[in-house]
Amino acid sequence: MATGEVRVLRPFKLIALVCLLVALALDVVALLSPAWVTSERGSLSLWEACKRAPDVLHCLSTLRTDWQVATLVLILTAATIILLSFLASLVSFCLGTPRRYYRVVAVLLSVAVVLQVCALILYPIKFIDSSMLKTYHEFNWGYGLGWGSAIFMLGAAILYCLRTDVYEDTYY
C-alpha cells in the first residue's frame, strides 16, 4: 500500500467466518446430542434409541435402519464440508488472499446446506412413518440445533457470495 492510500475493511468475511464456526459447533453438538426425539417412554438420537422399562433404560443402536444411516451420513458429510470450508476461509483470511477461496467456500457451503436440509427433512418424515416410539413424542433440542446449524451455514454462504470489492472504487 502506498502512502496516502486508505484500505477499507468490511467485516462481511469475518462475520461469515464466525457464522461458519457457530455452524460447525452447532452441527457437532447436534450430532452428539442424545435427544433428537423424546417421549415419556424413551428417546431417540442419531446413534441410539433408548426405551424406559419400569426399572431399566434399554438402549439399542439406530444404525440398523437405512433412513437413520442416511440421515447420519448426510449430516456427517455436511459437517465435514463445514470444517473444510472453515479451514479454507481461515487460511484465506489470515494470509490476506481473500478472493481466491471465497467462491469455492460459498459453493461448498451451498452443498452443505442442501445436504443438511435434506437430512433434517428426511428424519421426521421417516420417523413418523416408522412410528418408533408409538406414543406422544417431541422433536427435541438436538434436532433444533441441526436447523440452527443449517441457518448459520446459509448465512455464511450468502456472506461469502457478496462481492464487496466491486464497490470499493466508488469511495475514492
PDB file of C-alpha atoms in Angstrom:
ATOM      1  CA  MET A   1       0.000   0.000   0.000  1.00  0.00           C
ATOM      2  CA  ALA A   2       1.411   3.388  -0.961  1.00  0.00           C
ATOM      3  CA  THR A   3       1.421   6.433   1.270  1.00  0.00           C
ATOM      4  CA  GLY A   4      -1.901   8.197   1.300  1.00  0.00           C
ATOM      5  CA  GLU A   5      -3.968   5.154   0.333  1.00  0.00           C
ATOM      6  CA  VAL A   6      -6.717   4.065   2.627  1.00  0.00           C
ATOM      7  CA  ARG A   7      -7.845   0.478   2.804  1.00  0.00           C
ATOM      8  CA  VAL A   8     -11.463  -0.087   3.741  1.00  0.00           C
ATOM      9  CA  LEU A   9     -12.049  -3.177   5.800  1.00  0.00           C
ATOM     10  CA  ARG A  10     -15.531  -4.583   5.581  1.00  0.00           C
ATOM     11  CA  PRO A  11     -16.466  -7.130   8.195  1.00  0.00           C
ATOM     12  CA  PHE A  12     -18.610  -9.368   5.963  1.00  0.00           C
ATOM     13  CA  LYS A  13     -16.000 -12.082   5.524  1.00  0.00           C
ATOM     14  CA  LEU A  14     -15.094 -12.014   9.209  1.00  0.00           C
ATOM     15  CA  ILE A  15     -18.778 -12.333  10.129  1.00  0.00           C
ATOM     16  CA  ALA A  16     -19.055 -15.218   7.655  1.00  0.00           C
ATOM     17  CA  LEU A  17     -16.083 -16.900   9.326  1.00  0.00           C
ATOM     18  CA  VAL A  18     -17.771 -16.539  12.728  1.00  0.00           C
ATOM     19  CA  CYS A  19     -21.003 -17.936  11.248  1.00  0.00           C
ATOM     20  CA  LEU A  20     -19.029 -20.930   9.990  1.00  0.00           C
ATOM     21  CA  LEU A  21     -17.559 -21.515  13.426  1.00  0.00           C
ATOM     22  CA  VAL A  22     -21.004 -21.329  15.035  1.00  0.00           C
ATOM     23  CA  ALA A  23     -22.470 -23.657  12.380  1.00  0.00           C
ATOM     24  CA  LEU A  24     -19.685 -26.172  12.965  1.00  0.00           C
ATOM     25  CA  ALA A  25     -20.161 -26.061  16.737  1.00  0.00           C
ATOM     26  CA  LEU A  26     -23.940 -26.460  16.427  1.00  0.00           C
ATOM     27  CA  ASP A  27     -23.537 -29.352  13.995  1.00  0.00           C
ATOM     28  CA  VAL A  28     -21.103 -31.197  16.268  1.00  0.00           C
ATOM     29  CA  VAL A  29     -23.372 -30.737  19.286  1.00  0.00           C
ATOM     30  CA  ALA A  30     -26.390 -31.863  17.228  1.00  0.00           C
ATOM     31  CA  LEU A  31     -24.511 -34.972  16.098  1.00  0.00           C
ATOM     32  CA  LEU A  32     -23.572 -35.856  19.671  1.00  0.00           C
ATOM     33  CA  SER A  33     -26.934 -34.925  21.150  1.00  0.00           C
ATOM     34  CA  PRO A  34     -28.761 -37.738  22.949  1.00  0.00           C
ATOM     35  CA  ALA A  35     -32.134 -36.094  22.365  1.00  0.00           C
ATOM     36  CA  TRP A  36     -33.421 -35.694  18.846  1.00  0.00           C
ATOM     37  CA  VAL A  37     -36.806 -37.141  19.681  1.00  0.00           C
ATOM     38  CA  THR A  38     -38.138 -37.707  23.199  1.00  0.00           C
ATOM     39  CA  SER A  39     -41.257 -39.186  24.681  1.00  0.00           C
ATOM     40  CA  GLU A  40     -42.403 -40.379  28.072  1.00  0.00           C
ATOM     41  CA  ARG A  41     -41.107 -43.872  27.383  1.00  0.00           C
ATOM     42  CA  GLY A  42     -37.810 -43.168  25.648  1.00  0.00           C
ATOM     43  CA  SER A  43     -35.585 -41.078  23.481  1.00  0.00           C
ATOM     44  CA  LEU A  44     -34.012 -41.298  20.066  1.00  0.00           C
ATOM     45  CA  SER A  45     -30.744 -39.811  18.834  1.00  0.00           C
ATOM     46  CA  LEU A  46     -28.764 -40.295  15.651  1.00  0.00           C
ATOM     47  CA  TRP A  47     -26.800 -43.084  17.322  1.00  0.00           C
ATOM     48  CA  GLU A  48     -29.161 -44.967  19.633  1.00  0.00           C
ATOM     49  CA  ALA A  49     -32.769 -45.463  20.640  1.00  0.00           C
ATOM     50  CA  CYS A  50     -33.454 -45.805  24.362  1.00  0.00           C
ATOM     51  CA  LYS A  51     -36.655 -47.160  25.923  1.00  0.00           C
ATOM     52  CA  ARG A  52     -37.507 -46.953  29.572  1.00  0.00           C
ATOM     53  CA  ALA A  53     -38.782 -50.042  31.307  1.00  0.00           C
ATOM     54  CA  PRO A  54     -40.054 -49.674  34.885  1.00  0.00           C
ATOM     55  CA  ASP A  55     -36.577 -50.010  36.373  1.00  0.00           C
ATOM     56  CA  VAL A  56     -34.156 -50.134  33.430  1.00  0.00           C
ATOM     57  CA  LEU A  57     -33.172 -47.948  30.494  1.00  0.00           C
ATOM     58  CA  HIS A  58     -32.608 -50.202  27.466  1.00  0.00           C
ATOM     59  CA  CYS A  59     -30.660 -48.713  24.506  1.00  0.00           C
ATOM     60  CA  LEU A  60     -30.126 -50.121  21.007  1.00  0.00           C
ATOM     61  CA  SER A  61     -28.166 -48.851  18.037  1.00  0.00           C
ATOM     62  CA  THR A  62     -30.134 -46.940  15.415  1.00  0.00           C
ATOM     63  CA  LEU A  63     -27.714 -47.828  12.649  1.00  0.00           C
ATOM     64  CA  ARG A  64     -29.861 -50.747  11.563  1.00  0.00           C
ATOM     65  CA  THR A  65     -32.415 -48.767   9.579  1.00  0.00           C
ATOM     66  CA  ASP A  66     -31.473 -47.246   6.257  1.00  0.00           C
ATOM     67  CA  TRP A  67     -33.116 -43.859   6.825  1.00  0.00           C
ATOM     68  CA  GLN A  68     -31.254 -43.304  10.096  1.00  0.00           C
ATOM     69  CA  VAL A  69     -27.948 -44.222   8.474  1.00  0.00           C
ATOM     70  CA  ALA A  70     -28.757 -41.910   5.543  1.00  0.00           C
ATOM     71  CA  THR A  71     -29.551 -39.047   7.935  1.00  0.00           C
ATOM     72  CA  LEU A  72     -26.330 -39.610   9.829  1.00  0.00           C
ATOM     73  CA  VAL A  73     -24.245 -39.771   6.644  1.00  0.00           C
ATOM     74  CA  LEU A  74     -25.819 -36.589   5.264  1.00  0.00           C
ATOM     75  CA  ILE A  75     -25.169 -34.650   8.469  1.00  0.00           C
ATOM     76  CA  LEU A  76     -21.629 -36.011   8.843  1.00  0.00           C
ATOM     77  CA  THR A  77     -20.893 -35.028   5.240  1.00  0.00           C
ATOM     78  CA  ALA A  78     -22.277 -31.535   5.829  1.00  0.00           C
ATOM     79  CA  ALA A  79     -20.179 -31.206   8.996  1.00  0.00           C
ATOM     80  CA  THR A  80     -17.061 -32.288   7.099  1.00  0.00           C
ATOM     81  CA  ILE A  81     -17.762 -29.719   4.388  1.00  0.00           C
ATOM     82  CA  ILE A  82     -18.252 -27.038   7.048  1.00  0.00           C
ATOM     83  CA  LEU A  83     -14.915 -27.942   8.614  1.00  0.00           C
ATOM     84  CA  LEU A  84     -13.099 -27.809   5.263  1.00  0.00           C
ATOM     85  CA  SER A  85     -14.795 -24.517   4.396  1.00  0.00           C
ATOM     86  CA  PHE A  86     -13.883 -23.062   7.762  1.00  0.00           C
ATOM     87  CA  LEU A  87     -10.235 -24.053   7.366  1.00  0.00           C
ATOM     88  CA  ALA A  88     -10.042 -22.725   3.793  1.00  0.00           C
ATOM     89  CA  SER A  89     -11.630 -19.411   4.707  1.00  0.00           C
ATOM     90  CA  LEU A  90      -9.498 -19.080   7.844  1.00  0.00           C
ATOM     91  CA  VAL A  91      -6.321 -19.618   5.824  1.00  0.00           C
ATOM     92  CA  SER A  92      -7.536 -17.191   3.172  1.00  0.00           C
ATOM     93  CA  PHE A  93      -8.461 -14.578   5.755  1.00  0.00           C
ATOM     94  CA  CYS A  94      -5.177 -14.884   7.649  1.00  0.00           C
ATOM     95  CA  LEU A  95      -2.953 -14.879   4.557  1.00  0.00           C
ATOM     96  CA  GLY A  96      -4.728 -11.904   3.047  1.00  0.00           C
ATOM     97  CA  THR A  97      -5.772 -13.617  -0.176  1.00  0.00           C
ATOM     98  CA  PRO A  98      -9.468 -13.089   0.272  1.00  0.00           C
ATOM     99  CA  ARG A  99     -10.814 -13.526  -3.231  1.00  0.00           C
ATOM    100  CA  ARG A 100      -9.021 -16.743  -4.020  1.00  0.00           C
ATOM    101  CA  TYR A 101     -11.088 -19.169  -1.951  1.00  0.00           C
ATOM    102  CA  TYR A 102     -14.353 -17.383  -1.214  1.00  0.00           C
ATOM    103  CA  ARG A 103     -16.267 -18.617  -4.260  1.00  0.00           C
ATOM    104  CA  VAL A 104     -15.189 -22.186  -3.587  1.00  0.00           C
ATOM    105  CA  VAL A 105     -16.220 -21.827   0.054  1.00  0.00           C
ATOM    106  CA  ALA A 106     -19.593 -20.372  -0.972  1.00  0.00           C
ATOM    107  CA  VAL A 107     -20.265 -23.303  -3.326  1.00  0.00           C
ATOM    108  CA  LEU A 108     -19.175 -25.846  -0.707  1.00  0.00           C
ATOM    109  CA  LEU A 109     -21.416 -24.232   1.888  1.00  0.00           C
ATOM    110  CA  SER A 110     -24.353 -24.272  -0.516  1.00  0.00           C
ATOM    111  CA  VAL A 111     -23.843 -28.002  -0.982  1.00  0.00           C
ATOM    112  CA  ALA A 112     -23.595 -28.459   2.796  1.00  0.00           C
ATOM    113  CA  VAL A 113     -26.835 -26.533   3.333  1.00  0.00           C
ATOM    114  CA  VAL A 114     -28.631 -28.743   0.819  1.00  0.00           C
ATOM    115  CA  LEU A 115     -27.301 -31.912   2.477  1.00  0.00           C
ATOM    116  CA  GLN A 116     -28.207 -30.707   5.966  1.00  0.00           C
ATOM    117  CA  VAL A 117     -31.720 -29.612   4.982  1.00  0.00           C
ATOM    118  CA  CYS A 118     -32.316 -32.920   3.180  1.00  0.00           C
ATOM    119  CA  ALA A 119     -31.289 -34.798   6.327  1.00  0.00           C
ATOM    120  CA  LEU A 120     -33.455 -32.626   8.552  1.00  0.00           C
ATOM    121  CA  ILE A 121     -36.473 -33.124   6.307  1.00  0.00           C
ATOM    122  CA  LEU A 122     -35.865 -36.866   5.866  1.00  0.00           C
ATOM    123  CA  TYR A 123     -35.567 -37.513   9.607  1.00  0.00           C
ATOM    124  CA  PRO A 124     -39.066 -36.511  10.804  1.00  0.00           C
ATOM    125  CA  ILE A 125     -40.804 -37.918   7.734  1.00  0.00           C
ATOM    126  CA  LYS A 126     -39.266 -41.369   8.120  1.00  0.00           C
ATOM    127  CA  PHE A 127     -39.551 -41.252  11.908  1.00  0.00           C
ATOM    128  CA  ILE A 128     -43.289 -40.613  11.735  1.00  0.00           C
ATOM    129  CA  ASP A 129     -43.661 -43.323   9.063  1.00  0.00           C
ATOM    130  CA  SER A 130     -41.909 -45.852  11.260  1.00  0.00           C
ATOM    131  CA  SER A 131     -43.578 -44.540  14.454  1.00  0.00           C
ATOM    132  CA  MET A 132     -40.739 -45.921  16.535  1.00  0.00           C
ATOM    133  CA  LEU A 133     -41.809 -44.608  19.942  1.00  0.00           C
ATOM    134  CA  LYS A 134     -45.573 -45.228  19.398  1.00  0.00           C
ATOM    135  CA  THR A 135     -46.512 -42.576  21.946  1.00  0.00           C
ATOM    136  CA  TYR A 136     -46.667 -38.824  22.094  1.00  0.00           C
ATOM    137  CA  HIS A 137     -43.239 -37.530  21.097  1.00  0.00           C
ATOM    138  CA  GLU A 138     -41.447 -34.231  20.604  1.00  0.00           C
ATOM    139  CA  PHE A 139     -38.566 -33.277  18.382  1.00  0.00           C
ATOM    140  CA  ASN A 140     -36.072 -32.019  20.904  1.00  0.00           C
ATOM    141  CA  TRP A 141     -33.081 -29.696  21.101  1.00  0.00           C
ATOM    142  CA  GLY A 142     -30.677 -31.880  19.115  1.00  0.00           C
ATOM    143  CA  TYR A 143     -32.936 -31.659  16.082  1.00  0.00           C
ATOM    144  CA  GLY A 144     -33.297 -27.911  16.607  1.00  0.00           C
ATOM    145  CA  LEU A 145     -29.531 -27.458  16.723  1.00  0.00           C
ATOM    146  CA  GLY A 146     -29.344 -29.140  13.328  1.00  0.00           C
ATOM    147  CA  TRP A 147     -31.667 -26.472  11.937  1.00  0.00           C
ATOM    148  CA  GLY A 148     -29.673 -23.763  13.675  1.00  0.00           C
ATOM    149  CA  SER A 149     -26.523 -25.051  12.017  1.00  0.00           C
ATOM    150  CA  ALA A 150     -28.233 -25.003   8.613  1.00  0.00           C
ATOM    151  CA  ILE A 151     -29.295 -21.384   9.139  1.00  0.00           C
ATOM    152  CA  PHE A 152     -25.781 -20.282  10.074  1.00  0.00           C
ATOM    153  CA  MET A 153     -24.346 -22.187   7.072  1.00  0.00           C
ATOM    154  CA  LEU A 154     -26.782 -20.426   4.756  1.00  0.00           C
ATOM    155  CA  GLY A 155     -25.885 -17.055   6.255  1.00  0.00           C
ATOM    156  CA  ALA A 156     -22.184 -17.722   5.791  1.00  0.00           C
ATOM    157  CA  ALA A 157     -22.733 -18.863   2.185  1.00  0.00           C
ATOM    158  CA  ILE A 158     -24.635 -15.654   1.420  1.00  0.00           C
ATOM    159  CA  LEU A 159     -21.936 -13.513   3.035  1.00  0.00           C
ATOM    160  CA  TYR A 160     -19.215 -15.265   1.028  1.00  0.00           C
ATOM    161  CA  CYS A 161     -21.173 -14.590  -2.168  1.00  0.00           C
ATOM    162  CA  LEU A 162     -21.171 -10.829  -1.555  1.00  0.00           C
ATOM    163  CA  ARG A 163     -18.667  -9.027  -3.745  1.00  0.00           C
ATOM    164  CA  THR A 164     -17.604  -6.026  -1.724  1.00  0.00           C
ATOM    165  CA  ASP A 165     -14.510  -5.373  -3.856  1.00  0.00           C
ATOM    166  CA  VAL A 166     -16.624  -4.164  -6.798  1.00  0.00           C
ATOM    167  CA  TYR A 167     -17.907  -1.146  -4.928  1.00  0.00           C
ATOM    168  CA  GLU A 168     -14.666  -0.011  -3.311  1.00  0.00           C
ATOM    169  CA  ASP A 169     -13.674   2.248  -6.247  1.00  0.00           C
ATOM    170  CA  THR A 170     -16.734   4.441  -5.743  1.00  0.00           C
ATOM    171  CA  TYR A 171     -15.491   5.555  -2.331  1.00  0.00           C
ATOM    172  CA  TYR A 172     -12.307   7.157  -3.687  1.00  0.00           C
TER     173      TYR A 172
END
